[in-house]
Coordinates of C-alpha atoms in Angstrom, one line a residue:
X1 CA 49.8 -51.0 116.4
X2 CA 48.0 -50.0 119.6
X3 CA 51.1 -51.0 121.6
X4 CA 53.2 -48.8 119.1
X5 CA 51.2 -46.2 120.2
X6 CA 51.5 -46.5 123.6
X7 CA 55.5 -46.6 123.0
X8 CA 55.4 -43.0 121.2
X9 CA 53.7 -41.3 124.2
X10 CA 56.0 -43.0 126.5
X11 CA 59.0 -41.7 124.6
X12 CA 57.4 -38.2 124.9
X13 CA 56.9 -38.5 128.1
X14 CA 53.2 -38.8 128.6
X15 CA 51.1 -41.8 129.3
X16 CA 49.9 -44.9 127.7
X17 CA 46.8 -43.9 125.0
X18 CA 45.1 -47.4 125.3
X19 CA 44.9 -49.9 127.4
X20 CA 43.9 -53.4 125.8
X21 CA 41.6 -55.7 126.3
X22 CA 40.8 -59.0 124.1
X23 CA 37.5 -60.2 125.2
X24 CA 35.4 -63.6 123.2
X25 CA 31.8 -62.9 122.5
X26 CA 30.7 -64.8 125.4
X27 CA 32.8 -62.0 127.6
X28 CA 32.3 -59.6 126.3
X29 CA 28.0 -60.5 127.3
X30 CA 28.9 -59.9 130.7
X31 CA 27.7 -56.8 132.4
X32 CA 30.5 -55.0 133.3
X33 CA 32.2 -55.3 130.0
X34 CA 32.6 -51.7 128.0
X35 CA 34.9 -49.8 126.2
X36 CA 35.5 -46.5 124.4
X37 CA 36.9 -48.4 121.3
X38 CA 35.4 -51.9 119.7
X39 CA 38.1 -53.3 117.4
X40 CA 36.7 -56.5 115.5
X41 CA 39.2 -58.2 113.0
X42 CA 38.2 -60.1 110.4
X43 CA 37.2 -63.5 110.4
X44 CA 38.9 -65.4 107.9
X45 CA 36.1 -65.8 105.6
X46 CA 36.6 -65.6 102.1
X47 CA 33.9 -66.9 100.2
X48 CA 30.0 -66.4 100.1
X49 CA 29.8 -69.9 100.8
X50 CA 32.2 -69.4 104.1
X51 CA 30.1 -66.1 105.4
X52 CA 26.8 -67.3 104.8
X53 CA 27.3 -70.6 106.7
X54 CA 29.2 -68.9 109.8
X55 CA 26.3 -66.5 109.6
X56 CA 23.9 -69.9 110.5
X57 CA 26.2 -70.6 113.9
X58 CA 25.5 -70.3 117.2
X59 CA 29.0 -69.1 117.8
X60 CA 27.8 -65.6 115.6
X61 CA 25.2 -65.2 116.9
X62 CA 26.7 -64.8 119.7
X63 CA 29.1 -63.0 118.2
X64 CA 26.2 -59.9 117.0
X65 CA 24.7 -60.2 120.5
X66 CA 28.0 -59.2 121.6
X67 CA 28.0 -56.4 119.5
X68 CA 25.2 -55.3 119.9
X69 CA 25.3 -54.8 123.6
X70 CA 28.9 -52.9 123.4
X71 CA 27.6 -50.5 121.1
X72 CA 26.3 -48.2 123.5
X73 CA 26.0 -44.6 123.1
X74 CA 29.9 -42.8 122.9
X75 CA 31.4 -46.3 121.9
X76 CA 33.3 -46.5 118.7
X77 CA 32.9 -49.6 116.9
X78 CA 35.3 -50.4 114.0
X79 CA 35.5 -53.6 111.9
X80 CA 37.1 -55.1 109.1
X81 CA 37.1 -57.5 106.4
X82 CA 34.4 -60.3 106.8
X83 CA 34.1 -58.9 110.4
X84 CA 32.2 -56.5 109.1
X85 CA 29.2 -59.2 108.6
X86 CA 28.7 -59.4 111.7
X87 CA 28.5 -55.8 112.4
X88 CA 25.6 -56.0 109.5
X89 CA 24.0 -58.8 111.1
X90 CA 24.0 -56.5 114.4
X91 CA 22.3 -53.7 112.4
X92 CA 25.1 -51.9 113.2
X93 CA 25.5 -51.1 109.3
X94 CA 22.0 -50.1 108.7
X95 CA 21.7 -46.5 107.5
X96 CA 25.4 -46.0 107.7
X97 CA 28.1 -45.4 104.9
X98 CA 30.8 -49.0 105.0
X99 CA 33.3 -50.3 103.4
X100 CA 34.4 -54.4 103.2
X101 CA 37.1 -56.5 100.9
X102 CA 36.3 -55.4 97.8
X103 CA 35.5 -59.3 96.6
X104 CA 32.7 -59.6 99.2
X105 CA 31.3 -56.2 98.7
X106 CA 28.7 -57.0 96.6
X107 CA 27.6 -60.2 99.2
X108 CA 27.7 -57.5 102.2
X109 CA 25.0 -55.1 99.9
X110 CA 22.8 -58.4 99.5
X111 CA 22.8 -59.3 102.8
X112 CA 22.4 -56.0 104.5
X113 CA 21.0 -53.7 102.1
X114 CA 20.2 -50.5 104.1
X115 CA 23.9 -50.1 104.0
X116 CA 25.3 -47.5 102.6
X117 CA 28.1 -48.9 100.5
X118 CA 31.1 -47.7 100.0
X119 CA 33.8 -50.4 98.3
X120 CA 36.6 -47.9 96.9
X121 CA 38.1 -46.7 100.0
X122 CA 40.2 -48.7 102.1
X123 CA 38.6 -47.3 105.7
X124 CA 35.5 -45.9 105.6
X125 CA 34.0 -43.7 108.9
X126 CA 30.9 -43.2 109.5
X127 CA 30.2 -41.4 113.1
X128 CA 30.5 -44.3 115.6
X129 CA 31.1 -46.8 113.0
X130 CA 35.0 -47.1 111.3
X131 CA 35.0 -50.2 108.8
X132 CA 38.1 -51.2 106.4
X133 CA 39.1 -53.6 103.6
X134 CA 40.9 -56.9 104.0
X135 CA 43.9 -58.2 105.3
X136 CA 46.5 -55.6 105.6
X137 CA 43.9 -53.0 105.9
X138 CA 43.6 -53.8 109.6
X139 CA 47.0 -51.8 109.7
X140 CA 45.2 -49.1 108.1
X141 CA 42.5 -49.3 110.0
X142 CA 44.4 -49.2 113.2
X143 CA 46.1 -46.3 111.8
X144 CA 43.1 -44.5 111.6
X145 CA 42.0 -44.9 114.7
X146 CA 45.0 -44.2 116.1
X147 CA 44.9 -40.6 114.3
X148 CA 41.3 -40.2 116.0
X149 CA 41.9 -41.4 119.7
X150 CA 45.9 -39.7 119.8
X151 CA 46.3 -37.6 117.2
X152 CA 47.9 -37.1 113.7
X153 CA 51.4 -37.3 114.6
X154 CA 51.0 -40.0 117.0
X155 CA 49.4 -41.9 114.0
X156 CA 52.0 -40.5 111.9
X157 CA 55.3 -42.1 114.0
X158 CA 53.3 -45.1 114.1
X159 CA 53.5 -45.3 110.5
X160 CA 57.0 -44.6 110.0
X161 CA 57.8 -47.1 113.0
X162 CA 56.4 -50.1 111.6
X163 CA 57.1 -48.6 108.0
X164 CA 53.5 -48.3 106.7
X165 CA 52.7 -46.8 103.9
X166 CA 49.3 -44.7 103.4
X167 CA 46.6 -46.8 100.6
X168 CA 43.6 -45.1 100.8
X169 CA 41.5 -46.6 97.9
X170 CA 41.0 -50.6 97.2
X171 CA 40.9 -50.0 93.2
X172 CA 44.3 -50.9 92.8
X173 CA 43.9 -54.0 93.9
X174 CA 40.7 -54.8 92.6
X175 CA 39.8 -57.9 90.0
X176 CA 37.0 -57.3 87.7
X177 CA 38.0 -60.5 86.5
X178 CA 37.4 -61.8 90.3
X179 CA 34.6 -60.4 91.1
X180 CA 32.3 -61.6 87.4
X181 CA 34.3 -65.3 88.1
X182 CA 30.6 -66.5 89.6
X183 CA 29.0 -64.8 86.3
X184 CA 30.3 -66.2 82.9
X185 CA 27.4 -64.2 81.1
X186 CA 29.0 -60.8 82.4
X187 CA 32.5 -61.7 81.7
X188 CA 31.8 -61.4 77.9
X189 CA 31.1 -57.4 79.1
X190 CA 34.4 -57.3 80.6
X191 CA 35.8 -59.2 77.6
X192 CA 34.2 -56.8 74.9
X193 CA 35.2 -53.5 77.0
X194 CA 38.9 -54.3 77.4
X195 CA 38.7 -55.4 73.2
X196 CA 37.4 -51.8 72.6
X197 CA 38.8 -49.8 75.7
X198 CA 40.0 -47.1 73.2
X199 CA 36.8 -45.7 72.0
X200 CA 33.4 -45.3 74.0
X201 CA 31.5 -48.0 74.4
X202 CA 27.9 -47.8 75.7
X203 CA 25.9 -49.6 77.7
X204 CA 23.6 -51.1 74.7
X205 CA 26.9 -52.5 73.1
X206 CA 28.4 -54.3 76.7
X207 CA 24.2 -56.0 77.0
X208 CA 24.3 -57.2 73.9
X209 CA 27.9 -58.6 74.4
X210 CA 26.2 -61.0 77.2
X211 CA 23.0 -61.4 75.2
X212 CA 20.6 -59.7 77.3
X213 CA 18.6 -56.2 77.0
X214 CA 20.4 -52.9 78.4
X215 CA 18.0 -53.2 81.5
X216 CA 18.4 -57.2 82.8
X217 CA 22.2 -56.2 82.4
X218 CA 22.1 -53.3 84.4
X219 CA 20.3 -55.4 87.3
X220 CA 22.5 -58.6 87.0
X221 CA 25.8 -56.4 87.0
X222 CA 24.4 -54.4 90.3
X223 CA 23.4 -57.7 91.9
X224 CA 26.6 -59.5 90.8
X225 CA 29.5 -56.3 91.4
X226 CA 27.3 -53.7 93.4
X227 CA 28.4 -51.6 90.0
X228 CA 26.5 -49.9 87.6
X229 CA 27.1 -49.7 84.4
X230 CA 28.7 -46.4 84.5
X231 CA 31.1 -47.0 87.1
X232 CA 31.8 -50.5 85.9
X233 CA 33.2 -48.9 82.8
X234 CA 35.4 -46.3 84.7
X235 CA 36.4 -49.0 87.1
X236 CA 37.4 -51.2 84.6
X237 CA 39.1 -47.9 82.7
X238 CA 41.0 -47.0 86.1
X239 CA 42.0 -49.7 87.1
X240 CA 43.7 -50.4 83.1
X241 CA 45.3 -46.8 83.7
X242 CA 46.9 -47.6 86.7
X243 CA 47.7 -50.4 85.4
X244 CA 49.8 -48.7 82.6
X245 CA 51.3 -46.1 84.7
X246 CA 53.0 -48.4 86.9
X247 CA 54.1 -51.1 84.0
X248 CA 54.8 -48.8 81.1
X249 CA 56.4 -45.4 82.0
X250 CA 53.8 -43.8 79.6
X251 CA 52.6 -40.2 79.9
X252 CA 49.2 -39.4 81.7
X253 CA 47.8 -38.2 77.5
X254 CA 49.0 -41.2 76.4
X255 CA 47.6 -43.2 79.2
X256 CA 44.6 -41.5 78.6
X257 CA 44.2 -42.1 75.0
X258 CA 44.6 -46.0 75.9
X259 CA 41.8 -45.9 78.2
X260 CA 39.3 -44.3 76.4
X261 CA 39.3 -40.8 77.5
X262 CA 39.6 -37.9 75.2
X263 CA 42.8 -36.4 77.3
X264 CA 44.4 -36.4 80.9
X265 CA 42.1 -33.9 81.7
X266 CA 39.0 -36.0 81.5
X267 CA 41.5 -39.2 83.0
X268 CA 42.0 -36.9 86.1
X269 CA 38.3 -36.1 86.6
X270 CA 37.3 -39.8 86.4
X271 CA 40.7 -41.0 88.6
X272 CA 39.5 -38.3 90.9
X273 CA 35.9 -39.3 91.0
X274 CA 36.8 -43.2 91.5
X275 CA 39.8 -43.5 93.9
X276 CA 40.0 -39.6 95.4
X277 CA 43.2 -39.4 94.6
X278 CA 45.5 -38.7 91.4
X279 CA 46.6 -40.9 88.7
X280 CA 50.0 -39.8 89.1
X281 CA 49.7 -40.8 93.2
X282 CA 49.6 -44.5 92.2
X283 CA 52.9 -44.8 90.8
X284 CA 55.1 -47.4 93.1

C-alpha cells in the first residue's frame, strides 16, 4: 500500500512519500533506529490462549522494548490486530482511545484496562496512536495513514488502484454467537433476545434467561463481551438489521419492526449511534 503510494506521486511528478524500512525487535533496539511512522502488523494470534502465552516470551518482550523506545515524541505509532497487545503491553494504550479484532476485544480490555476501548470501528486514532481491526483491516489501516502522511486523494487513488473499498465499522462482521462461545450461561441471553427481538426486552428478563440477578449478569456480560447490557441488545438488534437489509430486500419500517424498534426513525438513531453510519450504507 505504501509502495502504491509512492507510484501515485511518481505519476504526478513529485517524489516518493515513504521510504521503507522492515526492522525485527532486536533492530529496531539499536540506537540509531527511528522513524516518523511505526507500522506493527498483526501477529497471527487468534485465541486468548495464543496471546497470553506469546505475552510470556522473551521474543515480546523484546518486542514492547522495541516499542517502547521508537515511540518518541513526533512518532506515529499504529498497530493492528493482535499487534495491538503488544502496544498494551508497552503502555502505549494506556489512557488512549483503541480499537482490536472485535473477537479479542474483550481479552485486550482485561489485560490493559486503562484503555480506552473502542471495538466498532475498524481504525481507531488517537493522537500518536492509529490502531485497526483484523486481517484485512491492515489495508484500511494503511489507507488511513496514507490519507494523514499524503493526503486525501493520494489515499483516495490508492484505493481505487488496488480496488479497496471503505468499511469503517466492525459490526457487520461481528458474532455474538463468537464472542459468548466461551460462556454457555450467556448464550441463553442471546438465545432468548433473538426469540423475542420483536418486542422490548429488558435487562431483568435476559438475567433471568441465564439464571442469575440483573447485576452478576451485567458484570459477567462486561467481562465476557466488553458490552453492557444496553449495547448488547442494540448490537445484537443491528447487527439482525443489517442482516435483513442485505438478505431480504425489506424496507428500513419493516426492518425496523423486526428488530424491535418502534419505526426507522428510532432504527436510524440506534444504526447511527452503533456503527456511525446509516442502515441503508450497508447494503452490498
Amino acid at each position: 500500500m505504501l509502495e502504491a503510494a509512492n507510484r501515485v506521486a511518481r505519476m504526478n511528478g513529485k517524489p516518493p512519500y515513504f521510504t521503507v524500512r522492515q526492522l525485527t525487535p532486536s533492530q529496531a533496539l539499536a540506537p540509531d533506529a527511528a522513524a516518523q511512522l511505526v507500522i506493527l502488523p498483526g501477529m497471527g494470534l487468534a485465541t486468548e490462549r495464543e496471546v497470553r502465552e506469546t505475552t510470556q516470551t522473551v521474543q515480546f518482550a523484546t518486542l514492547t522494548d522495541a516499542l517502547v523506545k521508537l515511540a518518541a515524541p513526533g512518532t506515529i505509532i499504529a498497530g493492528s490486530c493482535s499487534g495491538c497487545f503488544a502496544l498494551g503491553q508497552a503502555g502505549l494504550l494506556d489512557g488512549r482511545v483503541a480499537t482490536t479484532t472485535w473477537w479479542l476485544a474483550p481479552l485486550l480490555k482485561t489485560m490493559y484496562p486503562r484503555v480506552r476501548l473502542n471495538s466498532r470501528d475498524i481504525v481507531v486514532e488517537d493522537g500518536p496512536l492509529v490502531t485497526a481491526g483484523a486481517a484485512f483491516s491492515h489495508i484500511d489501516l494503511l489507507l488511513h495513514l496514507i490519507e494523514r502522511f499524503a493526503g486525501f486523494a493520494v489515499a483516495e487513488d490508492c484505493r481505487r488502484f488496488m480496488m479497496a473499498d471503505s468499511r469503517p465499522s466492525q459490526l457487520p462482521y461481528l458474532s455474538v454467537a463468537t464472542l459468548l462461545s466461551a460462556a454457555p450461561d450467556l448464550q441463553q441471553a442471546e438465545l432468548f433476545l433473538r426469540r423475542n427481538i420483536r418486542r422490548q426486552v429488558s435487562i431483568a428478563e435476559l438475567a433471568a434467561a441465564c439464571g442469575m440477578s440483573p447485576r452478576t449478569f451485567s458484570r459477567h456480560l462486561q467481562r465476557v463481551t466488553a458490552m453492557t447490557p444496553t449495547a448488547f441488545v442494540q448490537i445484537l438488534r443491528v447487527t439482525e438489521a443489517i442482516r435483513l437489509l442485505r438478505t431480504r430486500g425489506l424496507t428500513a419500517d419493516e426492518i425496523a419492526a423486526r428488530v424491535g424498534y418502534a419505526d426507522a426513525t428510532a432504527l436510524r438513531r440506534a444504526m447511527r449511534k452503533r456503527t456511525g453510519r446509516t442502515l441503508d450504507s450497508f447494503r452490498e
